[in-house]
Amino acid sequence: MHGRREFIRRAAVGAAILGMPVARAERVFGEEAAPLPTDRLFATDPERYWSELRRQWLLAPERINLNCGSVGCTPLPVLRAMIDHLLSCETFREPGYPWAGYEENALLRQLRAALAAFLHCKRDEIALVRNATEANNVVCNGLDLKAGDEALLTDQEHSGGRCCWEQRAARHGIKLNYVKLPRPPATVNEIIDLFQRALRPRTRIIAFSHITSPTGLLLPAREICTLARQRGIMTHIDGAHAIGQIPLDLPALGCDFYASSPHKWLMAPKGTGLLYIREHMLERLWVNTASNEWHNYAAKAYRFCNVGTSNLSIMAGLKAALDFHRAVGPERIYARIHALAKRVRDHVAERPELRLLNASAEPFYAGLVSFESSKGDLKRVAAECAASKIRFSGGAQRMRISTHIFTQPAELQTFFTAIDRGLRT
């Protein structure tokens, strides 16, 4: 009887949160979740494996989502974990403070430890935030920079990584310089040379995207960080698109700070983010939100999590997303994401009416491919995509396509048909 009551409560909460009919919520949030397809199935029939895995999402069958690069699609095990934790919290059985944002509890310690293991760093170097934008602001506003100091950015930074620096320039007189990235690049050395030539005697920090938002360009982060470290310059990477899309080893990158949004490619609940702070930089950074523990340096990176009452249930969802990712397999996920993106890349490259903006060679893309018209615009292509209910990023001037493990080959074929119809009309 208790299990039946929990099932009804979960279904009711799921219906309220997701705006779906109660009857459908009862089917979706039933006590027995659909199991993941087996490794044996993957070995014998990989396309059927990915087709079976698609059952883990609530994605509408009449629509095609090729824009998880903006907001990810959260699978059912993650939604269930979040909703179950939300219901559990309201029983108030947890001892002490059951709220994120104050004392660290067991769930948050486990989550930070799991993220650290996934990123190959220390738990005390990981802070939990709401998204990469917040993490970028923590770094930008937490550093002691003075008038005349310079920060080097690129011309492809997302507003969530650029605007905090613009505000500091306006408030405190620091100077911003920009690397104009090629669209597309020819070689890795071309990019490194552009960064090297942009450095100035007063450059204090390089702030750049690991994977740029406008085009999905995968930058040579390790080489850029090496260049900066040789000159005593700090590095901050906006990795909003990276976690869950590409393998990450943060210490190996050599950066001082790294921000990311797991709600994109790791498919965690919206409102989850992380900030990596290299251990020797922890005491150089001021907190943005000062609460009781703002000067407790013994807390290490958790000092930046002490922001007041927050939603602990979405952090339970983040832990479940990490578990889901590991259950499918990071290497398997990357290979699938990239293989599907290569189909997009090849289809675009074969059409002289289109021009790739990032995927000129293997090192420059993972699961994102962007392109523009080689003459004119993409209005007709965009109209064909709208008619086929295909979600993408961009519009008449530029299109950015995201492929993920829930993306089906038939959906890509529909997209390719939309491209070709748009080019013919």
Coordinates of C-alpha atoms in Angstrom, one line a residue:
M1 CA 0.0 0.0 0.0
H2 CA 2.9 2.4 0.8
G3 CA 4.4 1.8 -2.6
R4 CA 1.1 2.5 -4.3
R5 CA 0.8 5.8 -2.4
E6 CA 4.4 6.8 -3.4
F7 CA 3.6 6.0 -7.0
I8 CA 0.5 8.2 -7.0
R9 CA 2.3 11.0 -5.3
R10 CA 5.2 10.8 -7.7
A11 CA 2.9 10.7 -10.7
A12 CA 0.9 13.7 -9.4
V13 CA 4.1 15.8 -8.8
G14 CA 5.4 14.7 -12.2
A15 CA 2.2 15.9 -13.9
A16 CA 2.3 19.2 -12.1
I17 CA 6.0 19.9 -12.8
L18 CA 6.0 18.7 -16.4
G19 CA 2.5 19.9 -17.4
M20 CA 1.4 16.5 -18.7
P21 CA -2.0 14.7 -18.1
V22 CA -2.1 12.6 -14.9
A23 CA -2.8 9.4 -16.9
R24 CA 0.4 9.8 -18.9
A25 CA 2.4 10.8 -15.8
E26 CA 1.2 7.5 -14.1
R27 CA 2.6 5.6 -17.1
V28 CA 5.9 7.6 -17.2
F29 CA 6.6 7.6 -13.4
G30 CA 5.5 4.1 -12.7
E31 CA 7.3 2.1 -10.1
E32 CA 9.1 0.0 -12.7
A33 CA 11.3 2.1 -14.9
A34 CA 12.3 0.8 -18.4
P35 CA 15.7 -0.8 -18.1
L36 CA 18.6 0.5 -20.1
P37 CA 19.4 -1.7 -23.2
T38 CA 22.1 -4.2 -22.6
D39 CA 25.8 -4.1 -23.6
R40 CA 25.1 -7.3 -25.4
L41 CA 22.5 -5.6 -27.6
F42 CA 25.0 -2.8 -28.3
A43 CA 27.6 -5.4 -29.4
T44 CA 25.2 -7.2 -31.7
D45 CA 22.9 -4.5 -33.0
P46 CA 24.1 -1.0 -32.1
E47 CA 21.4 0.9 -34.0
R48 CA 18.7 -1.1 -32.2
Y49 CA 20.5 -0.3 -28.9
W50 CA 20.2 3.5 -29.6
S51 CA 16.6 3.1 -30.7
E52 CA 15.8 1.3 -27.5
L53 CA 17.6 3.9 -25.4
R54 CA 15.4 6.7 -26.8
R55 CA 12.6 5.3 -24.6
Q56 CA 14.4 7.0 -21.6
W57 CA 13.2 10.5 -22.7
L58 CA 9.9 12.2 -22.9
L59 CA 10.6 13.7 -26.3
A60 CA 7.6 14.3 -28.4
P61 CA 7.6 11.9 -31.4
E62 CA 6.3 14.5 -33.8
R63 CA 9.1 16.9 -33.2
I64 CA 12.9 16.7 -33.8
N65 CA 15.2 18.3 -31.3
L66 CA 18.6 19.2 -32.7
N67 CA 19.3 21.9 -30.2
C68 CA 20.3 20.3 -26.9
G69 CA 23.3 22.6 -27.1
S70 CA 21.0 25.3 -25.7
V71 CA 19.1 23.3 -23.2
G72 CA 19.5 19.5 -22.7
C73 CA 16.9 16.8 -22.7
T74 CA 16.7 15.2 -19.3
P75 CA 16.1 11.4 -19.2
L76 CA 13.4 9.8 -17.1
P77 CA 15.8 8.3 -14.4
V78 CA 17.0 11.8 -13.7
L79 CA 13.5 13.3 -13.5
R80 CA 12.5 10.4 -11.2
A81 CA 15.5 11.0 -8.9
M82 CA 14.7 14.7 -8.7
I83 CA 11.0 14.2 -8.0
D84 CA 11.6 11.4 -5.5
H85 CA 14.0 13.7 -3.6
L86 CA 11.5 16.6 -3.7
L87 CA 8.9 14.4 -2.1
S88 CA 11.3 13.0 0.5
C89 CA 12.5 16.5 1.5
E90 CA 8.9 17.5 2.4
T91 CA 8.8 14.7 5.1
F92 CA 11.5 16.6 7.0
R93 CA 13.1 13.4 8.2
E94 CA 16.7 14.5 7.3
P95 CA 18.7 15.5 10.3
G96 CA 20.3 19.0 10.6
Y97 CA 19.9 21.4 7.7
P98 CA 18.3 19.6 4.7
W99 CA 18.8 22.6 2.4
A100 CA 21.5 23.2 -0.2
G101 CA 23.3 26.5 0.2
Y102 CA 24.4 26.1 3.8
E103 CA 26.2 23.2 5.5
E104 CA 27.3 20.5 3.2
N105 CA 25.3 17.3 3.6
A106 CA 25.9 13.7 2.5
L107 CA 24.3 14.2 -0.9
L108 CA 26.4 17.2 -1.8
R109 CA 29.6 15.5 -0.6
Q110 CA 28.8 12.5 -2.7
L111 CA 27.9 14.6 -5.7
R112 CA 31.1 16.7 -5.5
A113 CA 33.2 13.6 -5.1
A114 CA 31.5 12.0 -8.1
L115 CA 32.0 15.1 -10.2
A116 CA 35.6 15.3 -9.1
A117 CA 36.2 11.7 -10.1
F118 CA 34.6 12.3 -13.5
L119 CA 36.7 15.3 -14.1
H120 CA 39.9 13.8 -12.6
C121 CA 40.3 16.6 -10.0
K122 CA 39.9 16.9 -6.2
R123 CA 36.5 17.2 -4.5
D124 CA 37.7 20.4 -2.8
E125 CA 38.3 22.0 -6.2
I126 CA 34.6 21.6 -7.2
A127 CA 31.9 24.2 -6.3
L128 CA 28.3 23.7 -7.2
V129 CA 26.5 26.6 -8.8
R130 CA 23.4 27.2 -11.0
N131 CA 25.0 27.3 -14.4
A132 CA 28.2 28.3 -16.3
T133 CA 27.1 32.0 -16.4
E134 CA 27.1 32.1 -12.6
A135 CA 30.4 30.3 -12.5
N136 CA 31.9 32.8 -15.0
N137 CA 30.7 35.7 -12.8
V138 CA 32.2 34.1 -9.7
V139 CA 35.6 34.1 -11.3
C140 CA 35.4 37.4 -13.1
N141 CA 34.1 39.4 -10.1
G142 CA 36.2 37.4 -7.6
L143 CA 39.7 38.3 -8.9
D144 CA 41.7 41.3 -7.7
L145 CA 42.2 43.1 -11.0
K146 CA 42.8 46.9 -11.2
A147 CA 42.5 49.6 -13.8
G148 CA 44.8 49.0 -16.8
D149 CA 44.9 45.2 -16.3
E150 CA 43.9 43.3 -19.4
A151 CA 41.8 40.3 -20.1
L152 CA 41.9 38.4 -23.4
L153 CA 38.7 36.9 -24.8
T154 CA 37.5 35.6 -28.2
D155 CA 34.9 37.1 -30.5
Q156 CA 32.8 33.9 -30.1
E157 CA 32.1 34.2 -26.3
H158 CA 28.5 33.6 -25.2
S159 CA 26.9 36.6 -23.4
G160 CA 27.1 34.5 -20.2
G161 CA 30.9 34.5 -20.4
R162 CA 31.4 37.9 -22.0
C163 CA 29.2 40.3 -20.2
C164 CA 30.7 39.9 -16.7
W165 CA 34.0 41.1 -18.2
E166 CA 32.3 44.0 -20.0
Q167 CA 30.8 45.0 -16.6
R168 CA 34.2 44.8 -14.9
A169 CA 35.7 47.0 -17.7
A170 CA 33.0 49.5 -17.2
R171 CA 33.2 49.5 -13.4
H172 CA 36.9 49.1 -12.7
G173 CA 38.7 50.2 -15.9
I174 CA 40.2 46.8 -16.9
K175 CA 40.8 46.5 -20.7
L176 CA 39.4 43.8 -22.9
N177 CA 41.1 42.5 -26.0
Y178 CA 39.7 39.9 -28.4
V179 CA 41.0 37.1 -30.5
K180 CA 39.1 36.9 -33.8
L181 CA 38.6 33.2 -34.4
P182 CA 38.7 31.9 -38.0
R183 CA 35.4 30.5 -39.4
P184 CA 36.5 27.8 -39.9
P185 CA 40.1 27.3 -38.7
A186 CA 42.6 25.6 -40.9
T187 CA 45.0 24.2 -38.2
V188 CA 45.4 24.1 -34.5
N189 CA 48.6 26.1 -34.9
E190 CA 46.7 28.9 -36.6
I191 CA 44.6 29.3 -33.4
I192 CA 47.5 29.1 -31.0
D193 CA 49.3 31.7 -33.1
L194 CA 46.3 34.1 -32.9
F195 CA 46.3 33.8 -29.1
Q196 CA 50.0 34.3 -28.9
R197 CA 50.0 37.4 -31.0
A198 CA 47.1 38.9 -29.0
L199 CA 49.0 38.7 -25.7
R200 CA 50.1 42.1 -24.2
P201 CA 52.5 43.0 -21.3
R202 CA 49.4 43.7 -19.0
T203 CA 47.4 40.6 -20.0
R204 CA 46.4 39.0 -16.7
I205 CA 43.9 36.4 -17.7
I206 CA 42.7 34.6 -20.8
A207 CA 39.0 33.8 -20.7
F208 CA 37.8 31.6 -23.5
S209 CA 35.2 28.9 -24.4
H210 CA 36.3 25.3 -24.6
I211 CA 33.5 24.8 -27.2
T212 CA 32.2 28.1 -28.5
S213 CA 28.5 28.8 -28.4
P214 CA 27.9 30.5 -31.8
T215 CA 29.6 27.9 -33.9
G216 CA 30.5 24.9 -31.7
L217 CA 34.2 25.3 -32.4
L218 CA 36.3 23.0 -30.2
L219 CA 39.3 25.1 -29.2
P220 CA 42.7 23.6 -28.3
A221 CA 42.3 24.3 -24.6
R222 CA 45.4 22.5 -23.3
E223 CA 47.7 24.4 -25.7
I224 CA 46.2 27.7 -24.9
C225 CA 46.6 27.1 -21.2
T226 CA 50.2 26.1 -21.7
L227 CA 50.9 29.3 -23.6
A228 CA 49.4 31.3 -20.8
R229 CA 51.2 29.4 -18.0
Q230 CA 54.5 30.0 -19.7
R231 CA 53.9 33.7 -19.3
G232 CA 52.4 33.7 -15.8
I233 CA 48.9 34.5 -17.1
M234 CA 45.7 33.0 -15.5
T235 CA 43.2 31.0 -17.6
H236 CA 39.5 30.6 -17.2
I237 CA 37.6 28.3 -19.5
D238 CA 33.8 28.6 -20.2
G239 CA 33.1 24.9 -20.6
A240 CA 29.3 25.3 -20.7
H241 CA 29.1 22.8 -23.7
A242 CA 31.9 20.5 -22.7
I243 CA 30.8 18.3 -19.8
G244 CA 28.9 15.3 -21.3
Q245 CA 29.9 16.2 -24.8
I246 CA 33.7 15.5 -24.7
P247 CA 36.0 13.6 -22.3
L248 CA 37.4 16.0 -19.7
D249 CA 40.5 15.9 -17.5
L250 CA 40.7 19.3 -15.9
P251 CA 44.1 19.1 -14.3
A252 CA 45.5 17.9 -17.6
L253 CA 44.1 21.0 -19.3
G254 CA 46.2 23.1 -17.0
C255 CA 43.5 25.8 -16.5
D256 CA 43.1 27.8 -13.3
F257 CA 39.2 27.9 -13.5
Y258 CA 36.6 26.0 -15.4
A259 CA 32.9 26.6 -15.6
S260 CA 30.3 24.3 -17.0
S261 CA 26.5 23.7 -17.3
P262 CA 25.6 20.0 -16.9
H263 CA 22.1 20.8 -17.9
K264 CA 23.2 20.8 -21.6
W265 CA 25.1 17.7 -22.7
L266 CA 25.1 15.8 -19.4
M267 CA 21.3 16.2 -19.5
A268 CA 21.0 17.2 -15.8
P269 CA 18.1 19.2 -14.4
K270 CA 18.0 22.9 -15.5
G271 CA 19.6 25.1 -12.9
T272 CA 22.7 22.9 -12.2
G273 CA 26.2 24.0 -12.8
L274 CA 29.8 23.6 -11.6
L275 CA 32.9 25.6 -11.1
Y276 CA 36.4 24.1 -10.9
I277 CA 39.0 26.2 -9.0
R278 CA 42.5 24.9 -9.1
E279 CA 43.6 24.4 -5.5
H280 CA 46.3 27.0 -5.5
M281 CA 43.8 29.6 -6.7
L282 CA 41.2 29.0 -4.0
E283 CA 42.3 31.7 -1.7
R284 CA 42.9 34.3 -4.4
L285 CA 39.2 34.3 -5.3
W286 CA 36.6 36.4 -3.4
V287 CA 33.1 35.0 -3.1
N288 CA 30.3 36.8 -5.0
T289 CA 27.6 36.0 -2.5
A290 CA 28.8 36.6 1.1
S291 CA 27.1 34.4 3.7
N292 CA 28.2 33.1 7.1
E293 CA 31.2 31.1 5.7
W294 CA 32.5 33.6 3.2
H295 CA 35.9 33.7 4.8
N296 CA 36.2 30.1 5.9
Y297 CA 39.1 29.1 3.6
A298 CA 39.2 25.7 5.2
A299 CA 36.0 24.9 3.3
K300 CA 38.0 25.1 0.1
A301 CA 35.7 25.3 -3.0
Y302 CA 32.6 24.7 -0.9
R303 CA 33.0 28.3 0.3
F304 CA 31.5 29.2 -3.1
C305 CA 28.5 27.0 -2.5
N306 CA 27.4 28.9 0.6
V307 CA 24.8 31.1 -1.1
G308 CA 21.7 30.6 1.0
T309 CA 18.7 28.3 0.6
S310 CA 18.7 26.5 -2.7
N311 CA 17.0 23.6 -4.4
L312 CA 18.8 20.4 -3.2
S313 CA 16.5 18.2 -5.3
I314 CA 18.0 19.3 -8.6
M315 CA 21.4 18.4 -7.2
A316 CA 20.0 14.9 -6.6
G317 CA 19.1 15.0 -10.3
L318 CA 22.6 16.1 -11.2
K319 CA 24.0 13.0 -9.4
A320 CA 21.5 10.8 -11.2
A321 CA 22.5 12.4 -14.6
L322 CA 26.1 11.6 -13.8
D323 CA 25.1 8.0 -12.9
F324 CA 23.1 7.7 -16.1
H325 CA 26.0 9.0 -18.2
R326 CA 28.4 6.5 -16.6
A327 CA 25.8 3.6 -17.0
V328 CA 25.7 4.2 -20.8
G329 CA 29.4 4.8 -21.0
P330 CA 31.3 8.1 -21.6
E331 CA 33.3 6.7 -24.5
R332 CA 30.3 5.2 -26.1
I333 CA 28.4 8.4 -25.7
Y334 CA 31.1 10.5 -27.2
A335 CA 31.5 8.1 -30.2
R336 CA 27.8 8.3 -30.9
I337 CA 27.5 12.0 -30.6
H338 CA 30.5 12.6 -32.9
A339 CA 29.5 10.0 -35.4
L340 CA 26.1 11.6 -35.8
A341 CA 27.6 15.1 -36.0
K342 CA 29.9 13.8 -38.8
R343 CA 26.9 12.8 -40.8
V344 CA 25.7 16.4 -40.5
R345 CA 29.1 17.7 -41.3
D346 CA 29.5 15.6 -44.4
H347 CA 26.0 16.4 -45.7
V348 CA 26.8 20.2 -45.4
A349 CA 30.3 19.9 -46.8
E350 CA 29.0 18.2 -50.0
R351 CA 26.7 21.2 -50.8
P352 CA 28.5 24.1 -52.4
E353 CA 25.6 26.4 -51.4
L354 CA 26.7 25.9 -47.7
R355 CA 29.8 26.7 -45.8
L356 CA 31.0 25.1 -42.6
L357 CA 31.9 27.4 -39.7
N358 CA 33.6 25.0 -37.4
A359 CA 33.9 21.4 -38.6
S360 CA 36.7 21.9 -41.1
A361 CA 38.7 19.0 -39.5
E362 CA 38.3 16.4 -36.8
P363 CA 39.9 18.5 -34.0
F364 CA 37.4 21.3 -34.3
Y365 CA 34.1 19.7 -33.5
A366 CA 32.4 17.1 -31.3
G367 CA 28.6 17.1 -31.3
L368 CA 28.0 20.6 -32.7
V369 CA 28.1 21.5 -36.4
S370 CA 27.4 25.0 -37.7
F371 CA 27.1 26.4 -41.2
E372 CA 26.0 29.4 -43.2
S373 CA 25.0 30.1 -46.8
S374 CA 28.0 30.6 -49.1
K375 CA 25.8 33.2 -50.8
G376 CA 22.6 34.7 -49.6
D377 CA 20.9 33.3 -46.5
L378 CA 19.2 30.3 -45.0
K379 CA 15.6 31.6 -44.8
R380 CA 14.2 28.8 -47.0
V381 CA 16.1 26.1 -45.2
A382 CA 14.9 27.5 -41.8
A383 CA 11.3 27.5 -43.2
E384 CA 11.6 23.9 -44.2
C385 CA 12.9 23.0 -40.8
A386 CA 10.0 24.8 -39.2
A387 CA 7.6 22.9 -41.4
S388 CA 9.1 19.6 -40.3
K389 CA 9.1 20.8 -36.6
I390 CA 12.8 20.6 -36.3
R391 CA 14.4 22.6 -33.4
F392 CA 17.8 24.1 -34.1
S393 CA 19.9 27.0 -33.0
G394 CA 20.3 30.0 -35.2
G395 CA 18.1 31.3 -38.1
A396 CA 18.4 32.8 -41.5
Q397 CA 22.1 33.7 -41.2
R398 CA 23.6 30.7 -39.4
M399 CA 22.4 27.3 -38.2
R400 CA 24.0 25.3 -35.4
I401 CA 23.0 21.6 -35.1
S402 CA 23.4 19.4 -32.0
T403 CA 23.4 15.7 -32.1
H404 CA 23.1 13.6 -29.0
I405 CA 22.5 9.9 -28.0
F406 CA 18.7 10.3 -28.3
T407 CA 19.1 11.6 -31.9
Q408 CA 17.8 9.0 -34.4
P409 CA 19.3 8.6 -37.9
A410 CA 15.7 9.0 -39.3
E411 CA 15.5 12.4 -37.7
L412 CA 18.8 13.4 -39.3
Q413 CA 17.4 12.2 -42.7
T414 CA 14.4 14.5 -42.2
F415 CA 16.7 17.3 -41.5
F416 CA 18.8 16.6 -44.6
T417 CA 15.6 16.5 -46.6
A418 CA 14.7 19.9 -45.2
I419 CA 18.1 21.3 -46.1
D420 CA 17.9 20.1 -49.7
R421 CA 14.4 21.3 -50.2
G422 CA 15.3 24.7 -48.9
L423 CA 18.3 24.9 -51.2
R424 CA 16.2 23.9 -54.2
T425 CA 13.4 26.4 -53.7

